[in-house]
Coordinates of C-alpha atoms and ligand atoms in Angstrom, one line a residue:
M24 CA -34.4 -25.4 35.6
G25 CA -37.3 -26.8 37.5
G26 CA -38.5 -27.8 40.8
T27 CA -38.5 -25.2 43.5
T28 CA -35.1 -23.7 43.2
E29 CA -34.9 -20.2 44.4
Y30 CA -33.3 -17.3 42.6
A31 CA -31.9 -14.3 44.3
G32 CA -31.6 -11.0 42.5
N33 CA -32.4 -10.7 38.9
F34 CA -34.8 -13.0 37.1
V35 CA -33.5 -15.7 35.0
P36 CA -35.2 -15.8 31.6
G37 CA -37.0 -19.0 30.8
D38 CA -40.5 -20.4 30.7
E39 CA -40.1 -22.5 33.7
C40 CA -38.8 -20.8 36.8
V41 CA -39.6 -20.3 40.4
V42 CA -39.4 -16.8 41.8
S43 CA -38.4 -16.3 45.4
F44 CA -40.9 -13.7 46.4
F45 CA -43.9 -15.7 45.4
D46 CA -43.8 -18.2 48.2
S47 CA -47.0 -19.8 47.4
F48 CA -47.1 -19.3 43.6
V49 CA -45.5 -21.6 41.2
L50 CA -45.3 -20.5 37.5
T51 CA -45.1 -23.6 35.3
K52 CA -44.6 -24.0 31.7
Q53 CA -47.5 -26.3 31.3
E54 CA -50.1 -24.0 32.7
G55 CA -48.6 -20.6 32.3
S56 CA -50.5 -19.1 35.2
I57 CA -50.1 -18.7 38.9
H58 CA -52.0 -21.0 41.2
M59 CA -53.1 -19.4 44.3
G60 CA -53.8 -20.9 47.6
N61 CA -55.9 -19.3 50.2
T62 CA -54.8 -15.8 49.3
T63 CA -56.5 -12.6 50.2
R64 CA -56.8 -9.3 48.5
E65 CA -54.1 -8.0 50.8
D66 CA -51.7 -10.7 49.8
I67 CA -52.1 -9.9 46.2
V68 CA -51.7 -6.2 46.7
Q69 CA -48.6 -6.8 48.8
Q70 CA -47.2 -9.1 46.1
L71 CA -47.9 -6.5 43.4
E72 CA -46.1 -3.9 45.4
Q73 CA -43.2 -6.2 45.8
V74 CA -43.1 -6.7 42.1
L75 CA -43.1 -3.0 41.6
R76 CA -40.1 -2.5 44.0
E77 CA -38.2 -5.3 42.4
A78 CA -38.9 -4.0 38.9
Q79 CA -37.8 -0.5 39.8
T80 CA -34.5 -1.8 41.3
T81 CA -33.8 -4.0 38.3
L82 CA -34.7 -1.2 35.8
A83 CA -32.3 1.2 37.5
Q84 CA -29.5 -1.3 36.8
A85 CA -30.4 -1.8 33.1
N86 CA -27.8 -0.1 30.9
N87 CA -28.5 -1.2 27.3
S88 CA -31.4 -2.1 25.0
E89 CA -30.9 -5.9 25.5
Q90 CA -31.3 -5.5 29.3
I91 CA -34.3 -3.2 28.8
Q92 CA -35.9 -5.8 26.5
A93 CA -35.3 -8.6 29.0
W94 CA -36.7 -6.4 31.8
H95 CA -39.9 -5.6 29.8
S96 CA -40.7 -9.2 29.1
E97 CA -40.0 -10.1 32.7
Y98 CA -42.4 -7.6 34.2
L99 CA -44.7 -6.2 31.6
G100 CA -44.7 -8.8 28.9
R101 CA -47.5 -11.1 28.0
K102 CA -45.9 -13.8 30.2
G103 CA -44.5 -11.3 32.6
Q104 CA -45.1 -11.2 36.3
L105 CA -47.7 -8.5 36.4
T106 CA -49.9 -10.4 33.9
G107 CA -49.4 -13.5 35.8
I108 CA -50.8 -12.1 38.9
L109 CA -53.7 -10.4 37.2
R110 CA -54.7 -13.7 35.6
N111 CA -55.7 -14.9 39.0
L112 CA -58.0 -12.1 40.0
G113 CA -60.8 -14.6 39.4
S114 CA -60.1 -16.3 42.7
L115 CA -61.0 -13.1 44.6
A116 CA -64.5 -12.0 45.5
P117 CA -66.1 -10.1 42.6
E118 CA -66.2 -6.8 44.6
E119 CA -62.5 -7.0 45.4
R120 CA -61.4 -7.4 41.8
P121 CA -61.7 -3.8 40.7
Q122 CA -59.7 -2.6 43.7
V123 CA -56.9 -5.0 43.0
G124 CA -57.1 -4.3 39.3
K125 CA -56.7 -0.6 39.9
V126 CA -53.6 -1.2 42.0
A127 CA -52.2 -3.4 39.3
N128 CA -53.0 -0.9 36.6
D129 CA -51.3 2.0 38.5
I130 CA -48.2 -0.2 38.9
K131 CA -48.2 -0.9 35.2
V132 CA -48.6 2.8 34.3
T133 CA -45.8 3.7 36.7
L134 CA -43.5 1.1 35.4
E135 CA -44.1 2.1 31.8
A136 CA -43.3 5.7 32.5
E137 CA -40.1 4.7 34.3
L138 CA -39.2 2.4 31.4
Q139 CA -39.5 5.3 29.0
A140 CA -37.4 7.5 31.2
R141 CA -34.8 4.9 31.6
Q142 CA -34.7 4.3 27.8
E143 CA -34.2 8.0 27.2
A144 CA -31.4 8.1 29.8
I145 CA -29.6 5.2 28.2
A146 CA -29.9 6.7 24.7
Q147 CA -28.6 10.0 26.1
A148 CA -25.6 8.3 27.8
A149 CA -24.8 6.4 24.5
L150 CA -24.9 9.7 22.6
E151 CA -22.7 11.4 25.2
A152 CA -20.1 8.5 25.0
M153 CA -20.0 8.7 21.3
R154 CA -19.6 12.4 21.3
R155 CA -16.7 12.1 23.7
A156 CA -15.1 9.3 21.7
E157 CA -15.4 11.2 18.4
S158 CA -14.7 14.6 19.7
V159 CA -12.1 16.8 18.0
D160 CA -9.9 19.1 20.0
I161 CA -9.8 22.1 17.8
T162 CA -7.1 23.7 19.9
L163 CA -4.5 21.0 18.9
P164 CA -2.0 22.0 16.3
G165 CA -2.6 20.6 12.8
R166 CA -0.7 17.7 11.4
P167 CA 1.9 19.0 8.9
Q168 CA 1.4 18.0 5.3
T169 CA 4.7 17.1 3.8
P170 CA 4.7 18.2 0.2
G171 CA 6.6 15.0 -1.0
K172 CA 9.1 14.9 -3.7
L173 CA 10.1 12.9 -6.8
H174 CA 11.8 9.6 -6.5
I175 CA 15.6 9.9 -6.8
T176 CA 15.5 7.8 -10.0
T177 CA 13.0 10.2 -11.6
R178 CA 15.1 13.2 -10.6
T179 CA 18.3 11.7 -12.0
L180 CA 16.5 10.8 -15.2
R181 CA 15.2 14.3 -15.6
D182 CA 18.7 15.8 -15.0
I183 CA 20.0 13.6 -17.7
Y184 CA 17.2 14.5 -20.1
M185 CA 17.9 18.2 -19.6
I186 CA 21.6 18.0 -20.2
F187 CA 21.2 16.0 -23.4
A188 CA 18.3 18.1 -24.6
E189 CA 20.6 21.1 -24.6
M190 CA 22.9 19.2 -26.9
G191 CA 20.1 18.4 -29.3
F192 CA 19.2 14.9 -28.3
Q193 CA 15.6 13.8 -28.4
I194 CA 14.0 11.2 -26.1
Y195 CA 13.1 8.0 -27.8
E196 CA 10.9 5.5 -26.1
S197 CA 10.7 1.9 -27.0
P198 CA 9.1 -1.4 -25.7
E199 CA 10.2 -3.2 -22.6
V200 CA 9.2 -6.6 -24.1
E201 CA 11.4 -7.2 -27.1
T202 CA 12.2 -9.8 -29.6
D203 CA 15.5 -11.8 -29.6
E204 CA 16.2 -10.1 -33.0
Y205 CA 16.0 -6.6 -31.6
N206 CA 17.6 -7.3 -28.3
F207 CA 20.5 -9.3 -29.7
Q208 CA 20.7 -10.2 -33.4
L209 CA 20.5 -6.7 -34.9
L210 CA 23.1 -5.5 -32.4
N211 CA 25.6 -7.9 -33.8
M212 CA 24.9 -10.9 -31.5
P213 CA 23.6 -13.8 -33.6
P214 CA 22.3 -16.9 -31.7
G215 CA 25.1 -18.6 -29.9
H216 CA 27.2 -15.4 -29.8
P217 CA 29.3 -15.6 -26.6
A218 CA 28.6 -11.9 -25.8
R219 CA 25.0 -12.9 -25.0
D220 CA 26.4 -14.3 -21.7
M221 CA 27.0 -10.7 -20.6
W222 CA 23.2 -10.4 -20.0
D223 CA 21.3 -13.0 -18.0
T224 CA 17.9 -12.8 -19.7
F225 CA 14.3 -13.2 -18.7
Y226 CA 12.7 -15.2 -21.5
T227 CA 8.9 -15.4 -21.9
T228 CA 6.9 -18.5 -22.7
T229 CA 6.6 -17.2 -26.3
P230 CA 9.7 -18.3 -28.2
G231 CA 11.9 -15.4 -29.3
L232 CA 10.2 -12.9 -26.9
L233 CA 12.0 -11.6 -23.9
L234 CA 12.3 -8.7 -21.4
R235 CA 14.9 -6.3 -22.8
T236 CA 18.2 -6.7 -21.0
H237 CA 19.4 -3.2 -22.1
T238 CA 17.8 -0.2 -23.9
S239 CA 20.0 -0.9 -27.0
P240 CA 17.0 -2.4 -28.9
G241 CA 15.6 1.2 -28.7
Q242 CA 18.6 2.3 -30.7
V243 CA 17.7 -0.3 -33.3
H244 CA 14.1 1.0 -33.5
A245 CA 15.4 4.6 -33.8
M246 CA 17.8 3.7 -36.6
R247 CA 15.2 1.7 -38.5
Q248 CA 12.7 4.5 -38.2
Y249 CA 15.0 7.4 -39.2
A250 CA 17.6 5.8 -41.6
P251 CA 19.2 7.3 -43.7
E252 CA 18.6 10.6 -41.8
P253 CA 21.1 11.6 -39.1
I254 CA 20.1 10.7 -35.5
R255 CA 20.6 12.2 -32.1
V256 CA 18.5 10.4 -29.5
I257 CA 18.7 9.2 -25.9
V258 CA 16.8 6.0 -25.1
P259 CA 15.7 5.8 -21.4
G260 CA 13.8 3.1 -19.7
K261 CA 13.6 0.0 -17.5
V262 CA 15.6 -3.1 -18.3
Y263 CA 15.6 -6.6 -16.7
R264 CA 18.3 -9.0 -15.8
Y265 CA 17.8 -12.5 -14.5
E266 CA 20.4 -11.9 -11.7
Q267 CA 20.7 -12.5 -8.1
V268 CA 19.6 -9.4 -6.2
T269 CA 22.5 -8.0 -4.1
A270 CA 23.6 -4.6 -2.8
R271 CA 25.2 -3.9 -6.2
S272 CA 22.7 -5.5 -8.6
E273 CA 18.9 -5.5 -9.0
S274 CA 16.8 -7.5 -11.4
M275 CA 15.1 -4.3 -12.7
F276 CA 16.8 -1.0 -13.1
N277 CA 16.9 2.0 -15.5
Q278 CA 19.3 2.7 -18.3
V279 CA 19.8 5.7 -20.5
E280 CA 21.5 5.1 -23.8
G281 CA 22.5 7.7 -26.4
L282 CA 23.0 7.4 -30.1
A283 CA 24.3 9.9 -32.6
I284 CA 24.7 9.0 -36.3
G285 CA 25.8 11.3 -39.1
K286 CA 28.3 11.6 -41.9
H287 CA 31.3 12.9 -40.0
V288 CA 30.7 11.7 -36.4
T289 CA 34.0 10.9 -34.7
F290 CA 35.4 9.7 -31.4
S291 CA 36.2 13.3 -30.6
D292 CA 32.5 14.1 -30.8
L293 CA 31.8 11.3 -28.4
K294 CA 34.4 12.6 -25.9
G295 CA 33.1 16.2 -26.2
V296 CA 29.5 15.2 -25.6
L297 CA 30.4 13.0 -22.6
M298 CA 32.7 15.6 -21.0
N299 CA 30.0 18.2 -21.3
Y300 CA 27.6 15.8 -19.7
A301 CA 30.0 14.9 -16.9
N302 CA 30.7 18.6 -16.1
Q303 CA 27.0 19.4 -16.0
M304 CA 25.9 16.4 -14.1
Y305 CA 28.7 16.2 -11.5
G306 CA 30.1 19.8 -11.5
E307 CA 32.5 21.8 -13.6
G308 CA 36.1 20.8 -13.9
R309 CA 35.7 17.1 -13.8
V310 CA 38.7 15.0 -14.8
A311 CA 37.9 12.0 -17.0
R312 CA 39.6 9.0 -18.3
F313 CA 38.6 6.4 -20.9
R314 CA 39.5 2.8 -20.5
K315 CA 39.2 0.4 -23.4
S316 CA 36.4 -2.1 -23.1
Y317 CA 34.3 -4.5 -25.1
F318 CA 30.7 -4.4 -26.4
P319 CA 29.6 -6.4 -29.4
F320 CA 27.8 -3.4 -30.9
T321 CA 30.6 -0.8 -30.7
E322 CA 34.1 -0.7 -32.0
P323 CA 36.2 0.6 -30.4
S324 CA 34.5 0.4 -27.0
V325 CA 35.4 2.3 -23.8
E326 CA 34.4 2.8 -20.2
M327 CA 34.4 6.3 -18.9
D328 CA 35.6 7.2 -15.4
I329 CA 35.5 10.6 -13.7
D330 CA 37.4 11.7 -10.6
C331 CA 35.4 10.7 -7.5
V332 CA 32.8 13.4 -6.7
I333 CA 32.7 12.4 -3.0
C334 CA 36.5 12.6 -2.3
N335 CA 37.7 14.6 -5.3
G336 CA 40.0 11.8 -6.3
K337 CA 41.7 11.3 -2.9
G338 CA 40.0 7.9 -2.2
C339 CA 36.9 6.9 -0.2
P340 CA 34.6 3.9 0.3
I341 CA 32.3 5.1 -2.6
C342 CA 35.2 4.9 -5.2
K343 CA 36.7 2.0 -3.3
Y344 CA 39.8 4.1 -2.6
S345 CA 40.7 4.3 -6.3
G346 CA 39.8 8.0 -6.7
W347 CA 37.7 7.1 -9.9
L348 CA 34.1 6.5 -10.5
E349 CA 33.0 4.5 -13.5
I350 CA 30.0 6.4 -15.0
L351 CA 29.2 4.9 -18.4
G352 CA 30.2 2.7 -21.3
A353 CA 30.5 4.0 -24.8
G354 CA 32.0 3.5 -28.3
M355 CA 31.7 4.0 -32.0
V356 CA 28.7 2.1 -33.5
H357 CA 29.9 -1.1 -35.0
P358 CA 29.8 -1.0 -38.9
L359 CA 27.7 -4.2 -38.9
V360 CA 25.1 -2.6 -36.7
L361 CA 24.9 0.4 -39.0
Q362 CA 24.5 -1.9 -41.9
Y363 CA 21.9 -4.1 -40.3
N364 CA 19.7 -1.1 -39.5
G365 CA 19.7 1.0 -42.7
Y366 CA 23.0 3.0 -42.8
D367 CA 25.9 2.6 -45.2
P368 CA 28.9 2.2 -43.0
G369 CA 31.1 3.6 -45.8
E370 CA 29.1 6.9 -45.6
F371 CA 27.8 7.1 -42.0
S372 CA 29.4 6.8 -38.6
G373 CA 28.1 7.2 -35.1
F374 CA 28.7 6.9 -31.4
A375 CA 26.6 5.3 -28.7
F376 CA 26.8 5.3 -24.9
G377 CA 24.9 3.9 -22.0
M378 CA 24.6 4.7 -18.3
G379 CA 22.6 3.6 -15.2
P380 CA 20.7 6.3 -13.4
E381 CA 20.5 4.3 -10.2
R382 CA 24.2 3.7 -10.1
M383 CA 24.8 7.4 -10.7
A384 CA 22.5 8.3 -7.8
L385 CA 24.3 5.7 -5.7
Q386 CA 27.6 7.5 -6.4
K387 CA 26.2 11.0 -6.2
Y388 CA 24.4 10.6 -2.9
G389 CA 26.7 8.0 -1.3
I390 CA 23.9 5.3 -1.0
D391 CA 25.4 1.9 -0.2
D392 CA 22.7 -0.5 -1.4
I393 CA 20.8 -0.4 -4.8
R394 CA 17.9 -2.4 -3.3
Y395 CA 16.8 0.7 -1.4
F396 CA 15.6 2.2 -4.7
Y397 CA 12.6 -0.1 -5.1
S398 CA 12.0 -1.4 -1.6
N399 CA 9.3 1.2 -0.9
D400 CA 11.0 2.4 2.2
A401 CA 10.1 6.1 2.6
R402 CA 13.1 6.7 4.9
M403 CA 15.3 6.3 1.8
L404 CA 13.4 9.0 -0.1
E405 CA 13.5 11.4 2.9
R406 CA 17.3 10.9 3.1
V407 CA 18.1 12.0 -0.5
Ligands
ZN525 ZN1 36.0 8.7 -3.6

């Protein structure tokens, strides 16, 4: 900016500017003062009053501290207009100076008082705005607090624990990171055994260390800890499979395996325990069937089905219109597994079984996708 450009309205900050109402005064950066021509006392007083009016108008429009600050330096500051005028009192006759000085001082006092009033009004308005924005309407009804509930997997696991606890089974916990030996070899699957293909395995970068593909290594730990004492344990926990995730299979899920070892344990004991479990878990009067199956660590091996709890055996989408639900796998502990883990197979026998709590919940609640269990979607939890 420079020259003699005129500004209407508010002042433009800057060291070098021309203000419209000082027709004969030019404020320059170099000199920092107002040069006066043949001005009289009346001229100066008139100009002071004009500054007062303009300052009052501008102040009334200031709405925040930045604008207040700009206003202050424009009118009352060291380089402000009022000071600029007073600097030139020297060009007046000595007797005129006090009169003009008094007018200027009165204006200054007036403006300072109005400045303070305006600042207080702005602060008050800001406080009021904040109070409105943050106000609480105490007449509104409160937001209901939902009590929440346990995850469906946890609930299913607890149901299982209760049923087997009543039959004298203890809960036995074991690691999720296992050795190849415990996950496979001691369960009758030496390296290269084709049955290993039944489980797609997550191996770690440490040779021989893997994420357990089933809770069966927990049975090995239990046998090795308690042999040659009789055992009745269930082994719950998470297992990991290197599988494509689909509606029917997840890469992580829970299993509960059971193991009973003693001197006269028979397949009839296995059937009795599992029938008692099915009746308590799915309701009294369940019909069951056992189909022969294969697991490397049991002989003979079976799959257990019960009549569909959704359609009572008539056929529905959950049982794929067969009327049967497959609920677990089981069998008599393989003599080699007993022998590997401290029991004489000539003296001891045992049974083992394994089930998937998520699959059971799928069946029981008619859920059509196993991925809902761990997708953190609260709607699924509200549904069941
Ligand atoms: Zn059905």
